[in-house]
Short mmCIF file of C-alpha atoms and ligand atoms in Angstrom, two decimals:
data_model
loop_
_atom_site.label_atom_id
_atom_site.label_comp_id
_atom_site.label_asym_id
_atom_site.label_seq_id
_atom_site.Cartn_x
_atom_site.Cartn_y
_atom_site.Cartn_z
CA UNK Z 1 41.41 149.33 96.01
CA UNK Z 2 39.60 146.00 95.85
CA UNK Z 3 41.21 143.02 93.70
CA UNK Z 4 38.24 140.49 93.39
CA UNK Z 5 39.08 137.35 91.16
CA UNK Z 6 36.33 136.42 88.82
CA UNK Z 7 38.18 133.45 87.31
CA UNK Z 8 41.16 131.46 88.46
CA UNK Z 9 40.59 128.76 86.05
CA UNK Z 10 42.77 127.90 82.72
CA UNK Z 11 41.42 126.32 79.36
CA UNK Z 12 40.05 123.44 81.21
CA UNK Z 13 36.43 123.98 82.21
CA UNK Z 14 35.83 123.68 85.34
CA UNK Z 15 32.53 124.79 86.63
CA UNK Z 16 34.03 125.83 89.90
CA UNK Z 17 37.31 127.92 88.24
CA UNK Z 18 35.73 129.63 85.02
CA UNK Z 19 38.78 131.37 82.82
CA UNK Z 20 40.94 133.76 83.58
CA UNK Z 21 39.61 137.44 84.41
CA UNK Z 22 39.66 140.22 87.40
CA UNK Z 23 38.16 142.98 88.74
CA UNK Z 24 40.11 145.79 89.99
CA UNK Z 25 38.01 148.60 91.71
CA UNK Z 26 37.99 151.59 93.46
CA UNK Z 27 34.35 153.70 94.57
CA UNK Z 28 35.00 155.08 90.91
CA UNK Z 29 36.95 152.82 88.91
CA UNK Z 30 36.26 149.77 87.49
CA UNK Z 31 39.22 147.80 85.56
CA UNK Z 32 38.76 144.24 83.71
CA UNK Z 33 42.03 142.30 83.37
CA UNK Z 34 41.66 139.62 80.99
CA UNK Z 35 38.20 138.24 79.89
CA UNK Z 36 38.17 134.17 80.03
CA UNK Z 37 34.86 132.03 79.70
CA UNK Z 38 32.55 133.20 81.77
CA UNK Z 39 33.60 136.61 82.69
CA UNK Z 40 29.84 138.39 82.62
CA UNK Z 41 28.25 135.83 84.62
CA UNK Z 42 30.81 136.67 87.35
CA UNK Z 43 30.12 140.72 87.17
CA UNK Z 44 26.78 139.80 86.90
CA UNK Z 45 26.93 137.87 90.26
CA UNK Z 46 28.59 140.34 91.97
CA UNK Z 47 26.00 142.83 90.47
CA UNK Z 48 28.55 144.82 88.53
CA UNK Z 49 27.20 146.08 85.00
CA UNK Z 50 29.19 145.47 81.82
CA UNK Z 51 28.27 149.01 80.82
CA UNK Z 52 30.08 150.66 84.12
CA UNK Z 53 33.81 148.95 83.02
CA UNK Z 54 35.95 151.59 82.45
CA UNK Z 55 38.61 149.96 80.53
CA UNK Z 56 39.75 146.02 79.95
CA UNK Z 57 43.37 145.30 79.98
CA UNK Z 58 44.78 141.89 78.41
CA UNK Z 59 47.93 140.03 79.54
CA UNK Z 60 47.77 138.29 76.16
CA UNK Z 61 46.11 136.80 73.51
CA UNK Z 62 45.82 132.94 74.73
CA UNK Z 63 42.09 132.15 74.01
CA UNK Z 64 41.53 131.18 77.91
CA UNK Z 65 42.04 134.80 78.14
CA UNK Z 66 40.27 136.76 75.74
CA UNK Z 67 37.69 133.77 74.77
CA UNK Z 68 34.72 135.77 75.88
CA UNK Z 69 35.97 139.20 74.60
CA UNK Z 70 33.05 139.32 72.55
CA UNK Z 71 30.59 138.26 75.16
CA UNK Z 72 31.57 140.96 77.02
CA UNK Z 73 31.27 143.53 74.46
CA UNK Z 74 27.88 142.47 73.60
CA UNK Z 75 26.21 142.18 76.94
CA UNK Z 76 27.69 145.44 77.94
CA UNK Z 77 25.32 146.92 74.74
CA UNK Z 78 22.31 145.18 76.27
CA UNK Z 79 23.08 146.37 79.67
CA UNK Z 80 22.80 150.17 77.99
CA UNK Z 81 26.28 151.48 77.95
CA UNK Z 82 26.75 154.56 76.72
CA UNK Z 83 30.63 154.98 76.56
CA UNK Z 84 33.27 153.67 73.97
CA UNK Z 85 35.59 150.61 75.31
CA UNK Z 86 39.35 151.56 76.27
CA UNK Z 87 41.42 148.19 75.48
CA UNK Z 88 44.54 148.13 76.34
CA UNK Z 89 46.57 144.94 75.12
CA UNK Z 90 49.89 143.55 73.42
CA UNK Z 91 50.63 143.72 69.88
CA UNK Z 92 48.14 141.93 67.96
CA UNK Z 93 45.07 143.04 69.97
CA UNK Z 94 44.28 145.54 67.14
CA UNK Z 95 43.76 142.90 64.80
CA UNK Z 96 41.98 140.56 67.34
CA UNK Z 97 39.29 142.66 67.94
CA UNK Z 98 38.78 143.80 64.32
CA UNK Z 99 38.60 140.11 63.20
CA UNK Z 100 36.43 139.03 66.19
CA UNK Z 101 33.74 141.99 65.45
CA UNK Z 102 34.17 141.43 61.40
CA UNK Z 103 32.69 137.80 62.31
CA UNK Z 104 29.66 139.51 64.50
CA UNK Z 105 29.25 142.26 62.01
CA UNK Z 106 25.60 140.83 60.45
CA UNK Z 107 24.31 139.57 63.46
CA UNK Z 108 25.13 142.62 65.14
CA UNK Z 109 23.93 145.05 62.32
CA UNK Z 110 20.39 143.04 62.64
CA UNK Z 111 20.29 143.27 66.05
CA UNK Z 112 20.73 147.16 66.02
CA UNK Z 113 18.67 147.84 63.49
CA UNK Z 114 15.16 145.70 64.82
CA UNK Z 115 15.90 146.39 68.56
CA UNK Z 116 16.52 150.40 68.32
CA UNK Z 117 18.60 150.64 71.62
CA UNK Z 118 19.40 154.09 72.35
CA UNK Z 119 23.31 154.10 72.19
CA UNK Z 120 25.43 151.73 70.17
CA UNK Z 121 28.72 153.31 71.52
CA UNK Z 122 29.13 150.01 73.37
CA UNK Z 123 30.38 149.17 69.44
CA UNK Z 124 32.91 152.02 69.53
CA UNK Z 125 36.04 150.08 70.80
CA UNK Z 126 39.52 152.11 71.30
CA UNK Z 127 42.17 149.75 71.71
CA UNK Z 128 45.88 150.82 72.63
CA UNK Z 129 48.64 148.41 71.88
CA UNK Z 130 51.37 147.84 74.58
CA UNK Z 131 54.96 148.17 74.26
CA UNK Z 132 57.84 146.65 76.25
CA UNK Z 133 57.08 148.87 79.40
CA UNK Z 134 54.49 152.00 79.83
CA UNK Z 135 52.22 153.57 82.34
CA UNK Z 136 48.65 154.40 81.86
CA UNK Z 137 45.65 156.43 84.00
CA UNK Z 138 42.42 155.40 84.48
CA UNK Z 139 40.12 157.77 86.80
CA UNK Z 140 42.16 157.21 90.32
CA UNK Z 141 44.02 153.88 89.20
CA UNK Z 142 47.71 154.21 88.03
CA UNK Z 143 48.81 151.03 86.04
CA UNK Z 144 52.07 150.10 84.79
CA UNK Z 145 52.73 147.40 82.37
CA UNK Z 146 55.85 145.42 81.76
CA UNK Z 147 56.79 142.18 79.62
CA UNK Z 148 56.61 138.91 81.16
CA UNK Z 149 58.13 135.59 79.91
CA UNK Z 150 55.36 133.38 78.07
CA UNK Z 151 57.55 132.04 74.91
CA UNK Z 152 56.56 131.34 72.83
CA UNK Z 153 54.05 133.85 73.42
CA UNK Z 154 55.51 136.73 72.26
CA UNK Z 155 53.84 139.17 73.53
CA UNK Z 156 52.78 138.88 76.90
CA UNK Z 157 52.58 140.98 80.36
CA UNK Z 158 52.25 141.55 83.70
CA UNK Z 159 50.49 144.45 85.59
CA UNK Z 160 51.11 146.74 88.66
CA UNK Z 161 47.99 148.22 89.73
CA UNK Z 162 48.70 151.41 92.07
CA UNK Z 163 45.76 153.64 94.33
CA UNK Z 164 46.46 155.14 97.42
CA UNK Z 165 50.21 153.96 98.16
CA UNK Z 166 49.41 150.56 97.50
CA UNK Z 167 50.25 148.50 95.01
CA UNK Z 168 48.41 145.28 93.56
CA UNK Z 169 50.86 143.14 91.18
CA UNK Z 170 49.60 140.31 88.43
CA UNK Z 171 51.72 138.26 86.45
CA UNK Z 172 49.44 137.16 83.77
CA UNK Z 173 50.88 133.99 82.42
CA UNK Z 174 54.37 133.64 83.01
CA UNK Z 175 57.54 131.17 83.66
CA UNK Z 176 59.33 132.02 86.52
CA UNK Z 177 60.27 135.93 85.43
CA UNK Z 178 63.06 138.04 86.44
CA UNK Z 179 60.99 141.32 85.09
CA UNK Z 180 58.18 140.17 87.13
CA UNK Z 181 60.58 140.01 90.42
CA UNK Z 182 61.81 143.24 89.42
CA UNK Z 183 58.44 145.33 88.82
CA UNK Z 184 56.56 142.94 92.04
CA UNK Z 185 59.07 144.41 94.72
CA UNK Z 186 57.42 145.05 97.99
CA UNK Z 187 53.66 145.03 96.55
CA UNK Z 188 50.74 144.94 98.86
CA UNK Z 189 49.71 141.47 96.92
CA UNK Z 190 51.04 139.58 94.15
CA UNK Z 191 48.52 137.53 91.95
CA UNK Z 192 50.52 134.79 90.50
CA UNK Z 193 50.02 132.33 87.83
CA UNK Z 194 50.70 128.41 89.19
CA UNK Z 195 51.79 124.98 87.45
CA UNK Z 196 51.38 122.37 90.53
CA UNK Z 197 53.61 119.76 89.81
CA UNK Z 198 52.28 116.31 90.39
CA UNK Z 199 48.98 116.94 90.18
CA UNK Z 200 48.33 116.17 86.19
CA UNK Z 201 49.45 112.47 85.04
CA UNK Z 202 50.47 112.08 81.48
CA UNK Z 203 48.11 109.76 79.36
CA UNK Z 204 49.18 107.65 76.32
CA UNK Z 205 48.72 109.20 72.97
CA UNK Z 206 46.37 111.83 74.06
CA UNK Z 207 48.36 113.79 77.22
CA UNK Z 208 51.75 112.77 76.47
CA UNK Z 209 54.83 113.68 78.69
CA UNK Z 210 56.01 116.19 76.10
CA UNK Z 211 53.10 117.92 76.06
CA UNK Z 212 53.09 117.83 80.31
CA UNK Z 213 56.55 119.07 79.74
CA UNK Z 214 55.69 121.66 77.15
CA UNK Z 215 53.02 123.27 79.36
CA UNK Z 216 55.20 123.37 82.35
CA UNK Z 217 57.42 125.36 80.57
CA UNK Z 218 55.84 128.34 79.42
CA UNK Z 219 54.11 128.72 83.15
CA UNK Z 220 55.19 129.00 86.90
CA UNK Z 221 55.89 125.56 88.71
CA UNK Z 222 53.95 125.48 92.41
CA UNK Z 223 57.99 124.27 93.57
CA UNK Z 224 59.05 128.22 92.49
CA UNK Z 225 56.06 130.72 93.13
CA UNK Z 226 56.95 130.55 96.57
CA UNK Z 227 61.04 131.64 95.63
CA UNK Z 228 59.37 134.39 93.41
CA UNK Z 229 57.41 135.56 96.12
CA UNK Z 230 59.94 135.79 98.34
CA UNK Z 231 62.53 137.52 96.00
CA UNK Z 232 59.59 139.84 95.00
CA UNK Z 233 59.20 140.54 99.19
CA UNK Z 234 55.24 140.82 98.30
CA UNK Z 235 53.21 141.37 101.93
CA UNK Z 236 50.83 138.30 100.51
CA UNK Z 237 50.63 136.42 97.80
CA UNK Z 238 47.67 134.71 96.26
CA UNK Z 239 47.70 131.96 93.42
CA UNK Z 240 45.60 131.74 90.81
CA UNK Z 241 45.12 130.38 87.14
CA UNK Z 242 45.50 126.94 88.56
CA UNK Z 243 46.72 124.28 86.11
CA UNK Z 244 45.31 121.49 86.18
CA UNK Z 245 41.92 123.31 88.02
CA UNK Z 246 41.65 120.49 90.68
CA UNK Z 247 44.13 119.57 93.21
CA UNK Z 248 45.17 118.75 97.05
CA UNK Z 249 45.28 122.65 98.59
CA UNK Z 250 47.10 121.45 101.62
CA UNK Z 251 50.15 120.46 99.76
CA UNK Z 252 50.00 123.11 97.51
CA UNK Z 253 50.07 125.87 100.17
CA UNK Z 254 52.79 123.74 102.10
CA UNK Z 255 55.00 123.66 99.29
CA UNK Z 256 54.94 127.07 98.78
CA UNK Z 257 54.84 128.22 102.21
CA UNK Z 258 58.20 126.50 102.27
CA UNK Z 259 59.69 128.54 99.98
CA UNK Z 260 58.03 131.96 100.37
CA UNK Z 261 57.96 131.83 104.67
CA UNK Z 262 54.39 132.25 104.79
CA UNK Z 263 51.04 130.91 103.30
CA UNK Z 264 49.93 132.04 99.94
CA UNK Z 265 46.41 132.22 99.34
CA UNK Z 266 44.64 130.18 97.22
CA UNK Z 267 42.54 131.74 95.00
CA UNK Z 268 38.78 130.99 94.11
CA UNK Z 269 36.29 132.44 91.96
CA UNK Z 270 34.46 135.94 93.32
CA UNK Z 271 37.35 135.80 96.16
CA UNK Z 272 37.10 139.71 96.91
CA UNK Z 273 40.54 141.20 98.69
CA UNK Z 274 41.19 145.07 100.06
CA UNK Z 275 44.31 145.81 99.05
ZN1 ZN B 1 46.30 130.74 80.58
ZN1 ZN B 2 48.25 132.00 78.05
#
């Protein structure tokens, strides 16, 4: 199984770190986790066609994770996708998909009629919403979804991907979370989000101390993520979803290493890891 980081950023625009998105692939299967800003451009860089994606899994419905949803769908139509889309996400995903598709309905119908492409199956979207916990099989990948804690976001998920006795854990957006540590046990690779302490300063009236405090509160601080990895006993820790997107990498590695006992890998867009 291969994990490719497509976007390692957050809501802040950064041309080096696109919005959150990951590709999990085997020889037969391609699954996207989230569709943040720039996802289709990154797939194009990898020469992966949006027509060939087997399923899209959404961790939660924060805009940075789903902002390019329609771009993904329309791009797959332009790429002659001949199969319907399978989307798995939290409660609210059905409503979200319906509304986005509705917003573009007139434009889409005009295009379909005028451009006369061979298939409109890309617009056939089947959404399955998650319960608290469950398992899904997509070809040769087994996926386990479990709740994480990203309050006030009510429904947020982490995932385990299994293939050939290997396990990949994706944290999604979460504050330090016991359920994540439970499900990440002995994972071959834990891909975890991080809020980097001391890298964002408050700006009078714009980015107040309260704002900073609240942002930090629903993410996992750099002073804690190493402990999470240690308790999870994961073999490898890869960091992503950097808040902020630019920071002192050496400092971050040192802080996390102190708790984890090993050096974490600092994720970057298009980094590919074989698991
Ligand atoms: Zn996010
Ligand atoms: Zn979020």
